[in-house]
XYZ file of C-alpha atoms in Angstrom:
731
model
C 48.824 20.209 -14.547
C 52.319 21.578 -14.894
C 54.195 21.822 -11.473
C 55.252 25.182 -10.396
C 58.988 24.724 -9.267
C 59.440 27.187 -6.484
C 60.323 27.682 -2.822
C 59.009 29.748 -0.127
C 62.055 32.024 0.252
C 61.223 33.076 -3.321
C 57.548 33.730 -2.456
C 56.622 31.588 -5.327
C 54.628 28.656 -4.344
C 53.218 25.651 -6.187
C 50.291 26.160 -8.447
C 49.566 22.548 -8.427
C 51.403 19.318 -7.632
C 50.712 16.100 -9.220
C 50.141 13.839 -6.259
C 52.281 10.716 -5.924
C 50.689 7.497 -5.811
C 49.376 6.633 -2.397
C 51.559 4.144 -0.701
C 49.923 2.275 2.184
C 47.839 3.798 4.965
C 50.653 5.014 7.177
C 49.499 8.103 8.935
C 52.711 9.966 8.216
C 52.579 9.161 4.561
C 48.935 10.454 4.406
C 49.918 13.688 6.122
C 52.927 14.046 3.871
C 50.888 13.637 0.694
C 48.303 16.257 2.006
C 51.086 18.736 2.763
C 52.774 18.118 -0.605
C 49.481 18.723 -2.423
C 49.242 22.032 -0.772
C 52.860 23.036 -1.472
C 53.810 22.858 2.221
C 57.189 21.306 1.505
C 58.831 21.591 4.914
C 55.844 19.792 6.641
C 55.682 17.247 3.861
C 59.511 16.494 4.095
C 59.055 16.057 7.970
C 56.253 13.612 7.486
C 57.946 11.636 4.557
C 61.138 11.368 6.758
C 58.906 9.859 9.524
C 57.228 7.497 7.029
C 60.718 6.553 5.766
C 62.064 5.999 9.298
C 59.069 3.814 10.328
C 59.163 1.713 7.105
C 60.663 -1.749 7.772
C 64.100 -2.040 6.088
C 62.931 -5.249 4.220
C 60.246 -3.055 2.257
C 62.931 -1.762 0.098
C 60.792 -0.421 -2.637
C 58.570 1.640 -0.207
C 61.760 2.879 1.632
C 63.210 4.013 -1.719
C 59.854 5.681 -2.831
C 59.589 7.578 0.346
C 63.295 8.642 0.322
C 62.639 10.074 -3.164
C 59.648 12.123 -2.083
C 61.467 13.323 0.940
C 64.446 14.411 -1.204
C 62.238 16.270 -3.574
C 60.616 18.196 -0.718
C 64.052 19.078 0.856
C 65.118 20.313 -2.648
C 62.209 22.589 -2.722
C 63.127 24.352 0.546
C 66.765 24.562 -0.375
C 68.007 21.994 2.187
C 70.566 20.621 -0.353
C 72.464 18.199 1.772
C 69.289 16.541 3.123
C 67.959 16.338 -0.382
C 71.143 14.691 -1.559
C 71.010 12.131 1.110
C 67.416 11.369 0.193
C 68.290 10.969 -3.492
C 71.232 8.643 -2.574
C 68.873 6.436 -0.565
C 66.419 6.373 -3.445
C 69.103 5.473 -5.865
C 70.309 2.700 -3.485
C 66.939 1.271 -3.343
C 66.688 1.511 -7.260
C 63.513 3.750 -7.220
C 64.710 6.607 -9.448
C 64.070 7.518 -13.037
C 66.276 9.380 -15.459
C 64.696 12.724 -14.431
C 65.606 11.976 -10.744
C 69.266 11.447 -11.693
C 69.291 14.737 -13.639
C 68.001 16.459 -10.538
C 70.482 14.657 -8.356
C 73.312 15.791 -10.618
C 72.084 19.434 -10.367
C 72.018 19.208 -6.614
C 75.527 17.876 -6.617
C 76.577 20.929 -8.532
C 74.619 23.191 -6.170
C 76.597 21.476 -3.325
C 79.860 22.185 -4.971
C 80.631 18.438 -5.609
C 81.753 19.143 -9.122
C 83.590 15.909 -9.919
C 80.506 13.801 -8.765
C 78.226 16.069 -10.666
C 80.179 15.757 -13.815
C 80.089 11.937 -13.517
C 76.291 11.914 -13.004
C 75.642 14.390 -15.822
C 77.707 12.305 -18.190
C 75.736 9.211 -17.159
C 72.415 11.166 -18.018
C 73.866 12.220 -21.340
C 74.888 8.670 -22.165
C 71.390 7.400 -21.249
C 69.631 10.209 -23.348
C 71.888 9.531 -26.233
C 71.094 5.784 -26.147
C 67.399 6.642 -26.017
C 67.630 8.854 -28.969
C 66.432 11.735 -26.715
C 69.461 13.913 -26.991
C 68.219 15.859 -29.950
C 64.728 16.868 -31.073
C 63.558 14.483 -33.710
C 63.746 15.834 -37.139
C 64.419 19.456 -36.122
C 67.354 21.380 -37.386
C 68.214 25.070 -36.862
C 68.565 27.407 -39.778
C 72.157 28.035 -41.015
C 74.632 26.348 -43.157
C 75.777 23.839 -40.520
C 72.217 22.781 -39.643
C 72.842 22.252 -36.047
C 70.267 20.064 -34.391
C 68.419 21.468 -31.365
C 68.867 19.714 -28.020
C 65.918 18.530 -26.110
C 65.145 20.377 -22.828
C 66.743 17.579 -20.696
C 69.717 17.447 -23.023
C 70.168 21.263 -22.733
C 70.082 21.122 -18.990
C 72.522 18.269 -19.014
C 74.988 19.891 -21.409
C 74.941 23.039 -19.367
C 75.473 21.040 -16.269
C 78.529 19.408 -17.817
C 79.968 22.770 -18.710
C 79.119 24.043 -15.237
C 81.008 21.156 -13.588
C 83.961 21.628 -15.916
C 84.213 25.375 -15.638
C 83.087 26.293 -12.134
C 86.342 25.408 -10.434
C 88.268 27.463 -13.017
C 85.900 30.499 -12.372
C 86.330 30.245 -8.625
C 90.166 30.043 -8.908
C 90.313 32.979 -11.471
C 87.967 35.077 -9.418
C 86.837 38.622 -10.742
C 86.858 42.359 -9.904
C 83.891 41.949 -7.596
C 84.356 42.199 -3.796
C 81.609 40.654 -1.689
C 80.898 41.277 2.075
C 78.149 39.715 4.254
C 76.059 42.368 5.757
C 75.540 41.463 9.357
C 73.557 44.536 10.232
C 70.720 43.246 7.844
C 70.871 39.615 8.647
C 69.138 37.460 11.264
C 69.227 33.832 12.213
C 66.459 33.223 9.583
C 66.161 34.037 5.835
C 66.776 37.678 4.741
C 66.652 38.258 0.951
C 65.643 40.426 -2.096
C 67.168 43.728 -1.037
C 66.025 46.887 -2.793
C 67.570 50.375 -2.345
C 65.292 53.291 -2.121
C 65.374 57.044 -1.735
C 67.033 59.906 -3.834
C 70.226 59.184 -1.952
C 69.806 55.440 -1.771
C 69.789 55.812 2.067
C 66.995 53.293 2.652
C 66.919 49.519 1.934
C 63.890 47.239 1.873
C 64.261 43.515 2.052
C 62.202 40.373 3.033
C 62.744 38.579 6.271
C 61.368 35.600 8.094
C 62.965 36.694 11.379
C 60.970 36.368 14.635
C 59.841 40.149 14.367
C 57.713 39.324 11.383
C 53.966 39.422 11.698
C 51.917 36.432 12.703
C 52.333 33.655 15.279
C 52.223 30.502 13.207
C 55.250 28.914 11.351
C 54.990 28.224 7.641
C 54.384 24.754 6.602
C 56.570 25.573 3.464
C 59.835 26.392 5.313
C 59.197 25.930 9.040
C 59.875 29.647 9.765
C 57.586 32.594 10.059
C 55.937 33.973 6.932
C 58.122 36.694 5.304
C 57.454 40.446 5.787
C 59.025 43.606 4.290
C 61.618 45.212 6.590
C 63.692 48.333 6.064
C 66.880 49.944 7.395
C 68.010 53.542 6.985
C 71.564 55.017 6.665
C 72.542 57.971 8.810
C 74.713 60.913 7.756
C 77.777 58.850 8.820
C 76.944 55.953 6.417
C 75.830 53.681 9.261
C 72.762 51.518 8.601
C 70.222 51.296 11.400
C 68.778 48.122 12.877
C 66.107 46.702 10.533
C 62.505 47.357 11.493
C 59.288 45.799 9.968
C 57.446 48.166 7.679
C 54.365 49.361 9.642
C 50.894 50.155 8.322
C 48.946 48.052 5.955
C 51.866 46.652 3.831
C 52.513 43.514 5.715
C 50.028 40.885 6.665
C 49.869 37.390 8.284
C 50.745 36.178 4.659
C 54.098 36.049 2.943
C 55.207 39.435 1.329
C 58.476 39.922 -0.454
C 60.678 40.678 -3.468
C 59.608 44.319 -3.743
C 60.430 46.782 -6.495
C 59.733 50.488 -6.854
C 58.386 52.628 -9.694
C 60.827 55.303 -11.096
C 59.275 58.155 -9.023
C 59.271 56.040 -5.828
C 55.521 56.475 -5.259
C 54.618 52.878 -5.939
C 55.909 49.641 -4.481
C 55.302 46.329 -6.418
C 55.755 43.204 -4.376
C 54.847 39.518 -4.344
C 52.303 38.101 -1.871
C 51.412 34.447 -1.272
C 48.059 34.048 0.430
C 47.390 30.986 2.642
C 44.339 28.732 1.924
C 44.317 25.574 4.061
C 42.274 23.623 1.471
C 44.140 24.453 -1.773
C 47.733 25.088 -3.177
C 49.189 28.654 -2.791
C 49.358 31.034 -5.487
C 51.828 33.902 -5.780
C 50.582 37.095 -7.143
C 51.945 40.579 -7.618
C 50.475 43.474 -5.692
C 50.927 47.236 -5.543
C 51.233 49.664 -2.585
C 51.140 53.391 -2.793
C 53.283 55.710 -0.706
C 51.826 58.623 1.247
C 54.386 60.684 2.949
C 56.556 58.011 4.612
C 53.851 55.238 4.850
C 52.805 52.502 2.451
C 49.143 51.641 1.891
C 47.531 48.207 2.098
C 48.424 46.512 -1.297
C 45.959 45.872 -4.110
C 46.164 43.155 -6.800
C 47.911 43.870 -10.104
C 45.876 41.837 -12.755
C 48.438 40.891 -15.313
C 46.162 38.337 -17.235
C 43.008 36.399 -16.914
C 45.046 33.279 -16.152
C 44.159 32.236 -12.626
C 46.038 28.963 -12.494
C 49.516 30.483 -12.829
C 51.639 32.356 -10.337
C 53.281 35.731 -10.888
C 56.188 36.908 -8.742
C 59.381 38.939 -8.459
C 58.226 42.206 -10.009
C 60.702 44.682 -11.533
C 59.847 47.984 -13.134
C 61.849 49.126 -15.990
C 63.795 52.420 -15.419
C 61.548 54.292 -17.781
C 58.320 52.944 -16.046
C 56.910 51.497 -19.203
C 57.229 47.795 -18.430
C 56.680 45.407 -15.536
C 59.020 42.362 -15.565
C 58.189 39.350 -13.602
C 58.567 35.560 -13.429
C 55.858 33.057 -13.935
C 55.089 29.503 -14.723
C 52.259 30.463 -17.167
C 51.701 28.556 -20.399
C 53.756 29.350 -23.463
C 57.252 29.612 -21.646
C 60.464 27.677 -22.135
C 59.934 25.471 -19.055
C 60.233 25.878 -15.305
C 59.897 29.536 -14.406
C 60.308 32.095 -17.116
C 60.853 35.789 -17.147
C 58.069 37.766 -18.786
C 57.104 41.401 -19.160
C 53.910 43.373 -19.555
C 53.440 47.066 -20.820
C 52.158 49.541 -18.236
C 49.706 52.000 -19.835
C 47.460 54.704 -18.446
C 44.524 52.386 -19.166
C 45.933 49.313 -17.522
C 48.078 46.369 -18.468
C 49.051 45.819 -22.162
C 50.033 42.531 -23.711
C 52.184 39.933 -21.980
C 55.554 38.945 -23.589
C 57.938 36.213 -22.867
C 61.472 37.366 -23.075
C 62.313 34.022 -24.851
C 65.877 32.815 -25.699
C 68.599 33.347 -24.799
C 67.210 34.591 -21.356
C 64.823 31.725 -20.637
C 65.701 28.082 -20.586
C 63.976 24.696 -19.571
C 65.321 25.626 -16.006
C 64.307 28.471 -13.867
C 64.703 32.148 -14.539
C 63.915 34.543 -11.740
C 64.531 37.859 -10.012
C 64.687 40.342 -12.899
C 66.512 43.653 -12.007
C 67.793 46.666 -13.927
C 70.973 48.674 -13.429
C 70.203 52.249 -14.240
C 72.557 52.003 -17.335
C 69.970 49.713 -18.912
C 71.785 46.387 -18.122
C 69.327 43.720 -17.375
C 70.156 41.267 -14.544
C 68.414 37.920 -13.658
C 69.095 34.751 -11.848
C 68.909 31.251 -13.546
C 69.756 27.547 -12.901
C 69.260 26.638 -16.473
C 72.299 28.339 -17.860
C 75.844 26.960 -17.377
C 76.969 28.473 -14.051
C 78.570 27.713 -10.761
C 75.798 25.702 -9.116
C 72.273 26.833 -8.051
C 70.812 30.144 -9.150
C 73.607 32.206 -10.767
C 73.318 35.905 -11.605
C 73.599 36.759 -15.309
C 73.749 40.061 -17.122
C 71.961 40.590 -20.437
C 73.169 43.305 -22.757
C 71.997 44.257 -26.307
C 74.123 42.602 -29.056
C 76.358 44.984 -30.973
C 74.280 44.958 -34.196
C 71.156 45.666 -32.179
C 72.725 48.345 -29.850
C 72.296 51.334 -32.039
C 68.716 50.372 -32.917
C 67.765 49.902 -29.236
C 69.332 53.102 -27.767
C 65.895 54.702 -27.661
C 64.736 51.816 -25.499
C 67.877 51.647 -23.445
C 66.137 51.179 -20.244
C 64.138 48.255 -21.614
C 67.240 46.395 -22.753
C 65.626 45.339 -26.036
C 62.740 45.927 -28.212
C 59.702 43.563 -28.419
C 61.788 40.978 -30.186
C 63.447 39.136 -27.272
C 66.315 37.554 -29.089
C 68.958 40.216 -29.167
C 70.775 39.741 -25.948
C 74.351 38.765 -25.260
C 74.634 37.154 -21.761
C 77.580 37.611 -19.333
C 78.404 35.489 -16.354
C 80.064 37.843 -13.881
C 81.947 34.980 -12.253
C 83.081 34.435 -8.641
C 82.546 35.700 -5.977
C 79.385 37.372 -7.117
C 78.174 33.953 -8.085
C 78.848 30.779 -6.010
C 77.822 27.209 -5.911
C 74.747 28.139 -4.013
C 71.763 30.517 -4.981
C 72.710 34.068 -5.779
C 70.014 36.528 -6.674
C 68.219 39.778 -5.995
C 70.540 42.586 -7.354
C 70.022 46.264 -6.354
C 72.284 49.110 -7.353
C 73.437 52.290 -5.759
C 72.660 54.638 -8.494
C 74.712 54.323 -11.827
C 77.581 52.579 -9.965
C 78.478 48.903 -10.005
C 77.899 48.460 -6.276
C 74.991 47.657 -4.053
C 73.478 44.542 -2.506
C 72.228 41.076 -3.471
C 71.534 37.883 -1.478
C 72.826 34.370 -1.373
C 72.536 31.146 0.788
C 76.225 30.261 0.401
C 77.652 28.718 3.370
C 74.295 28.245 5.127
C 73.563 24.562 5.743
C 69.894 25.360 6.429
C 69.587 26.840 3.044
C 68.565 30.335 4.336
C 69.398 33.468 2.335
C 71.310 36.389 3.723
C 72.171 39.846 2.267
C 75.640 40.636 0.897
C 77.187 43.879 -0.416
C 79.021 43.895 -3.788
C 81.314 46.287 -5.462
C 82.977 46.249 -8.836
C 85.241 49.192 -9.248
C 84.720 50.785 -12.683
C 84.815 54.146 -14.244
C 81.386 55.551 -14.398
C 80.445 58.968 -15.792
C 76.940 60.118 -15.058
C 74.775 63.180 -15.120
C 72.966 64.094 -11.798
C 70.304 66.674 -12.581
C 67.514 68.426 -10.722
C 64.401 69.898 -12.190
C 62.644 72.535 -10.008
C 60.494 75.500 -10.134
C 62.406 78.838 -10.140
C 62.197 80.064 -6.508
C 60.334 76.991 -5.604
C 60.373 73.253 -5.102
C 61.180 70.215 -7.061
C 59.004 69.269 -10.093
C 58.424 65.497 -10.051
C 56.006 65.855 -12.973
C 58.685 67.101 -15.257
C 60.503 65.242 -17.972
C 63.926 65.486 -19.526
C 64.443 65.069 -23.159
C 68.090 63.967 -23.799
C 69.821 63.804 -27.274
C 73.375 62.797 -27.840
C 75.398 63.126 -31.121
C 75.921 59.228 -31.025
C 72.227 58.697 -31.760
C 70.962 58.834 -28.318
C 67.424 60.129 -28.051
C 65.607 59.501 -24.795
C 62.906 60.826 -22.597
C 63.856 60.646 -18.903
C 61.504 60.595 -15.910
C 62.484 62.457 -12.684
C 62.249 61.124 -9.193
C 60.163 62.469 -6.337
C 62.729 65.139 -5.489
C 62.926 66.294 -9.108
C 66.264 64.585 -9.735
C 67.351 62.139 -12.355
C 70.552 60.256 -13.042
C 71.879 59.199 -16.512
C 75.122 57.343 -17.399
C 76.866 59.091 -20.297
C 79.458 58.025 -22.722
C 82.907 59.632 -23.128
C 83.336 61.519 -26.392
C 79.634 62.329 -26.789
C 77.986 65.600 -26.719
C 74.565 65.766 -25.061
C 71.719 68.390 -25.081
C 69.080 68.079 -22.406
C 65.719 69.922 -22.432
C 63.555 69.953 -19.289
C 59.904 70.520 -19.602
C 56.816 70.582 -17.394
C 53.230 71.540 -17.941
C 52.783 75.139 -16.697
C 56.453 76.114 -16.952
C 58.932 77.391 -19.587
C 61.622 75.030 -20.940
C 65.197 74.896 -19.826
C 68.099 73.549 -21.841
C 71.576 72.402 -20.834
C 74.475 71.136 -22.896
C 77.291 68.910 -21.873
C 80.387 67.497 -23.604
C 81.701 64.352 -21.914
C 85.447 63.751 -22.047
C 87.312 60.580 -21.123
C 87.956 60.363 -17.372
C 90.460 58.357 -15.327
C 88.021 57.911 -12.491
C 84.298 58.011 -11.939
C 82.734 61.450 -12.413
C 79.273 62.879 -11.754
C 78.177 66.108 -13.614
C 75.742 68.061 -11.688
C 73.269 70.140 -13.726
C 70.368 72.316 -12.606
C 67.164 72.833 -14.541
C 65.112 75.672 -13.018
C 61.797 76.186 -14.730
C 59.964 79.399 -14.811
C 56.256 79.395 -14.130
C 53.869 80.604 -16.774
C 51.191 81.575 -14.324
C 52.881 83.229 -11.509
C 55.670 85.861 -11.049
C 59.119 84.609 -11.023
C 61.762 85.991 -8.931
C 65.051 86.965 -10.471
C 67.403 86.291 -7.786
C 70.629 88.100 -7.116
C 69.775 91.452 -9.005
C 71.461 94.247 -7.153
C 71.278 98.017 -7.838
C 73.267 100.922 -6.435
C 71.779 102.362 -3.244
C 68.845 104.607 -4.034
C 69.599 104.404 -7.794
C 68.619 102.263 -10.813
C 72.155 101.337 -11.787
C 72.846 97.692 -11.938
C 75.710 96.434 -9.958
C 78.343 94.131 -11.579
C 77.220 91.129 -9.507
C 73.890 91.142 -11.304
C 75.317 89.909 -14.482
C 75.189 86.251 -13.893
C 71.457 86.293 -13.119
C 70.754 88.730 -16.149
C 72.660 86.449 -18.532
C 70.679 83.446 -17.329
C 67.597 85.405 -18.125
C 68.885 86.131 -21.618
C 69.436 82.328 -22.001
C 65.980 81.640 -20.828
C 64.247 83.968 -23.290
C 66.503 82.649 -26.089
C 65.419 79.045 -25.247
C 61.790 80.053 -25.251
C 61.614 82.390 -28.193
C 57.830 82.551 -28.365
C 57.580 84.068 -24.868
C 57.002 87.776 -23.970
C 57.369 88.934 -20.420
C 56.644 91.808 -18.093
C 59.774 92.783 -16.235
C 58.711 94.253 -12.893
C 60.771 95.924 -9.990
C 59.346 96.420 -6.504
C 60.334 98.427 -3.390
C 59.670 98.260 0.394
C 57.231 100.545 2.010
C 59.865 103.152 3.078
C 59.520 106.460 1.351
C 56.684 107.923 -0.616
C 54.629 105.983 -2.952
C 55.479 108.380 -5.849
C 59.222 108.114 -5.158
C 59.170 104.338 -5.010
C 57.096 104.201 -8.173
C 59.762 106.230 -10.155
C 62.713 104.325 -8.705
C 61.185 100.864 -9.402
C 60.250 101.976 -12.962
C 63.815 103.009 -13.728
C 65.233 99.795 -12.264
C 62.906 97.608 -14.368
C 64.008 99.736 -17.463
C 67.659 99.147 -16.568
C 66.991 95.407 -16.622
C 65.094 95.635 -19.967
C 67.882 97.611 -21.411
C 70.449 95.134 -20.383
C 68.362 92.297 -22.100
C 67.907 94.384 -25.306
C 71.632 94.990 -25.506
C 72.128 91.247 -25.397
C 69.870 90.394 -28.252
C 66.359 90.093 -26.812
C 63.761 91.933 -29.011
C 62.362 95.078 -27.317
C 58.858 94.164 -28.218
C 59.101 90.927 -25.971
C 59.821 93.017 -22.901
C 57.491 95.297 -20.901
C 59.218 97.130 -17.938
C 56.932 98.030 -15.113
C 57.771 99.605 -11.791
C 55.241 98.839 -9.074
C 56.940 100.558 -6.189
C 55.140 99.308 -3.041
C 51.860 98.619 -4.732
C 52.368 94.649 -4.903
C 53.919 93.368 -1.700
C 55.328 89.951 -1.868
C 53.131 86.951 -1.258
C 54.978 84.193 0.576
C 55.332 80.757 -1.020
C 56.159 77.396 0.604
C 59.885 77.610 0.013
C 60.326 81.127 1.358
C 58.191 80.105 4.372
C 60.593 77.220 5.049
C 63.478 79.732 5.257
C 61.807 82.302 7.475
C 60.045 80.445 10.303
C 57.964 83.439 11.379
C 56.248 83.488 7.971
C 53.759 80.936 6.604
C 52.709 80.126 3.003
C 50.198 82.725 1.764
C 51.202 85.693 3.949
C 51.297 89.038 2.129
C 54.081 91.374 3.283
C 51.901 94.569 3.340
C 52.999 97.510 5.464
C 50.467 96.707 8.113
C 51.605 93.024 8.390
C 55.377 94.065 8.636
C 54.674 96.773 11.258
C 53.457 94.008 13.683
C 56.728 92.268 13.518
C 59.964 92.630 15.438
C 62.727 94.845 14.143
C 64.779 92.059 12.721
C 61.726 90.333 11.232
C 60.720 93.670 9.631
C 64.097 93.971 7.900
C 63.899 90.496 6.509
C 60.418 91.254 5.055
C 61.614 94.583 3.548
C 64.427 92.712 1.743
C 61.822 90.289 0.459
C 59.768 93.112 -0.931
C 62.787 94.722 -2.697
C 62.759 92.354 -5.674
C 62.883 92.061 -9.374
C 60.576 89.584 -11.097
C 59.085 88.701 -14.423
C 55.732 87.480 -15.444
C 54.999 85.577 -18.642
C 52.515 87.562 -20.755
C 52.318 85.614 -24.012
C 53.585 82.228 -25.295
C 52.875 82.773 -29.038
C 55.179 85.646 -30.022
C 56.390 85.397 -33.494
C 54.293 82.317 -34.376
C 51.677 83.934 -36.543
C 51.695 86.223 -39.520
C 49.696 89.390 -40.109
C 46.845 87.281 -41.224
C 46.808 85.144 -38.122
C 48.147 82.077 -39.776
C 51.010 79.958 -38.326
C 54.282 80.793 -39.940
C 55.521 77.267 -39.628
C 53.480 74.260 -39.480
C 54.657 71.600 -36.774
C 57.132 69.104 -38.112
C 56.428 65.306 -37.771
C 58.526 63.793 -34.999
C 61.498 61.645 -36.196
C 62.046 58.271 -34.878
C 65.869 58.781 -34.552
C 67.874 61.949 -34.320
C 71.432 62.290 -35.514
C 72.433 65.883 -34.797
C 72.351 68.423 -31.831
C 70.437 71.269 -33.583
C 67.645 72.926 -31.716
C 65.263 71.155 -34.146
C 66.072 68.015 -32.213
C 63.527 69.083 -29.595
C 59.915 69.870 -30.028
C 59.852 73.220 -28.260
C 56.574 73.834 -26.576
C 55.057 75.479 -23.591
C 52.181 73.665 -21.972
């Protein structure tokens, strides 16, 4: 069975390990072989080391074999220097194969010994060439030059040669990135896979094996406690709190880590590795649901029926349609590959391998998305600086226009349209660098690396790459109410952009825009009228965020028209009412099939007849303004209710007036029982102008009751910014 190449800090553990041949009856060797079969590399390395030390020097073959096994175990748990020492002894005792020399060269690279690595890689290349194993036999790529394809070993060797040659230059040249170790997050153990969370990115989750993690036993894989999910919060001054373990049912005595969140923040996907003392460990992806501020006990996410493979490092695409992950399942390019599976209402769709150029015969892990659609991952199979390097995958230019509708997916179902970028030093180093998380649309955030740690433990770093980013920050909410997380925003740009954006739990969304492009956005939600906003983006000399509001009017409940003012004891509209009235004109124009009742209300002071007449005149004043500004009179019904319909308090109003609660009705009897100040506040609430939707089919039918216009079929791509770009509907 294929060996699953992974280490505990990645929470990806061996599916199966082909046992090495038993060598003697030494008790340490037997224990080591048992631990190795279970994927407990730390314990296995400890026992192999004891077996090596107790083997007589004259038994050179056995010492070399045990040094090799020890080296492989140390490599698994990221103790690079100990692994190198083991390989050197195995080479000295002449107990290595060509594969071992390739691994040794890759470890030299990871340790920053570039000259020695280049020499070793070149020796491997010479050996492969002499054996006729440099190219695949009889296979040529299509094209006029007919370039032959390298074997898997040859590709890793060639990339290793390029790495050893280029890494010193990359380090010397540097980049625009600045990197800083985040001491507040880090402990004396491993801390990795940070993930920002919250509408303001003021909470961070990460995995840690620190002493505060659950459980009492140490892992046989790393010699530390099993990993748990911890979190830290940022206060109003931008200071992060001391990390705490997540309480509730999320963490267990097993290994949890590498979490990711759904677009609405209601679901956490993470990796868990359960312990079975009699069999190898399997990594699996699980899901936890958020209720208020707590996370539920995770449940398994069943990706496929393959029970002999591991699944880890989940990442949800920004549009929420795909789950990306890494696995050793059959059908990959070798080592660990990055895959994806479609998320549907009925469950998981088909599983896809991202293929070339993402995946290689090496390991590709830790998929992540920047909100602008760029896809990040870590790999030790591409030419890099050493261990796992971070790479950025972007659509190729000839595919860019065709994939704009799937911008957040980075590509269509054909995984061969990427151009890879290596962001250079100091984001990447000779060590393992992985686990990107971004602070909104900006090229800053956090990642992790084991650079400079002789024990191989990972720590969390911040990164920042100054660049000009222009973005829309929008909020969708009910008029006179709270956010609408169930809403969607349809966005069209005159550059061919046509996307459907989901909103977060607070009704907000963020979208990176392109200078020189005009955008139209239509917010929709079941049970509410639509709202449209337009924006022309000009070139900026520094980062800029455009703030847009999308208040949606309810179809089923009266909607307050805020900031409507009349002269005292009259129906004359005051000038400061113009802004609110113009917004109502816009709303009615954006929803041309709607008719409304325009109602005015008074407090309980004065006679019922007087209040009725005054409120009727005020309602008519508003309707006359709307008619003067182009709204058809037969779409408007003015009604003055006087004091007949006292206001019913909703949740938002109750939050502003602490003496009121949701559902209170501000009747005269209710108000008379309040204090003087509270009575005046309630009277002000009763003095209001509202509208209620009466019909949503105005102008849609002819005199015979037939639809005037049949629905148009939806186009796959849009090129203009006419109103026809959107399917206007009211659900």
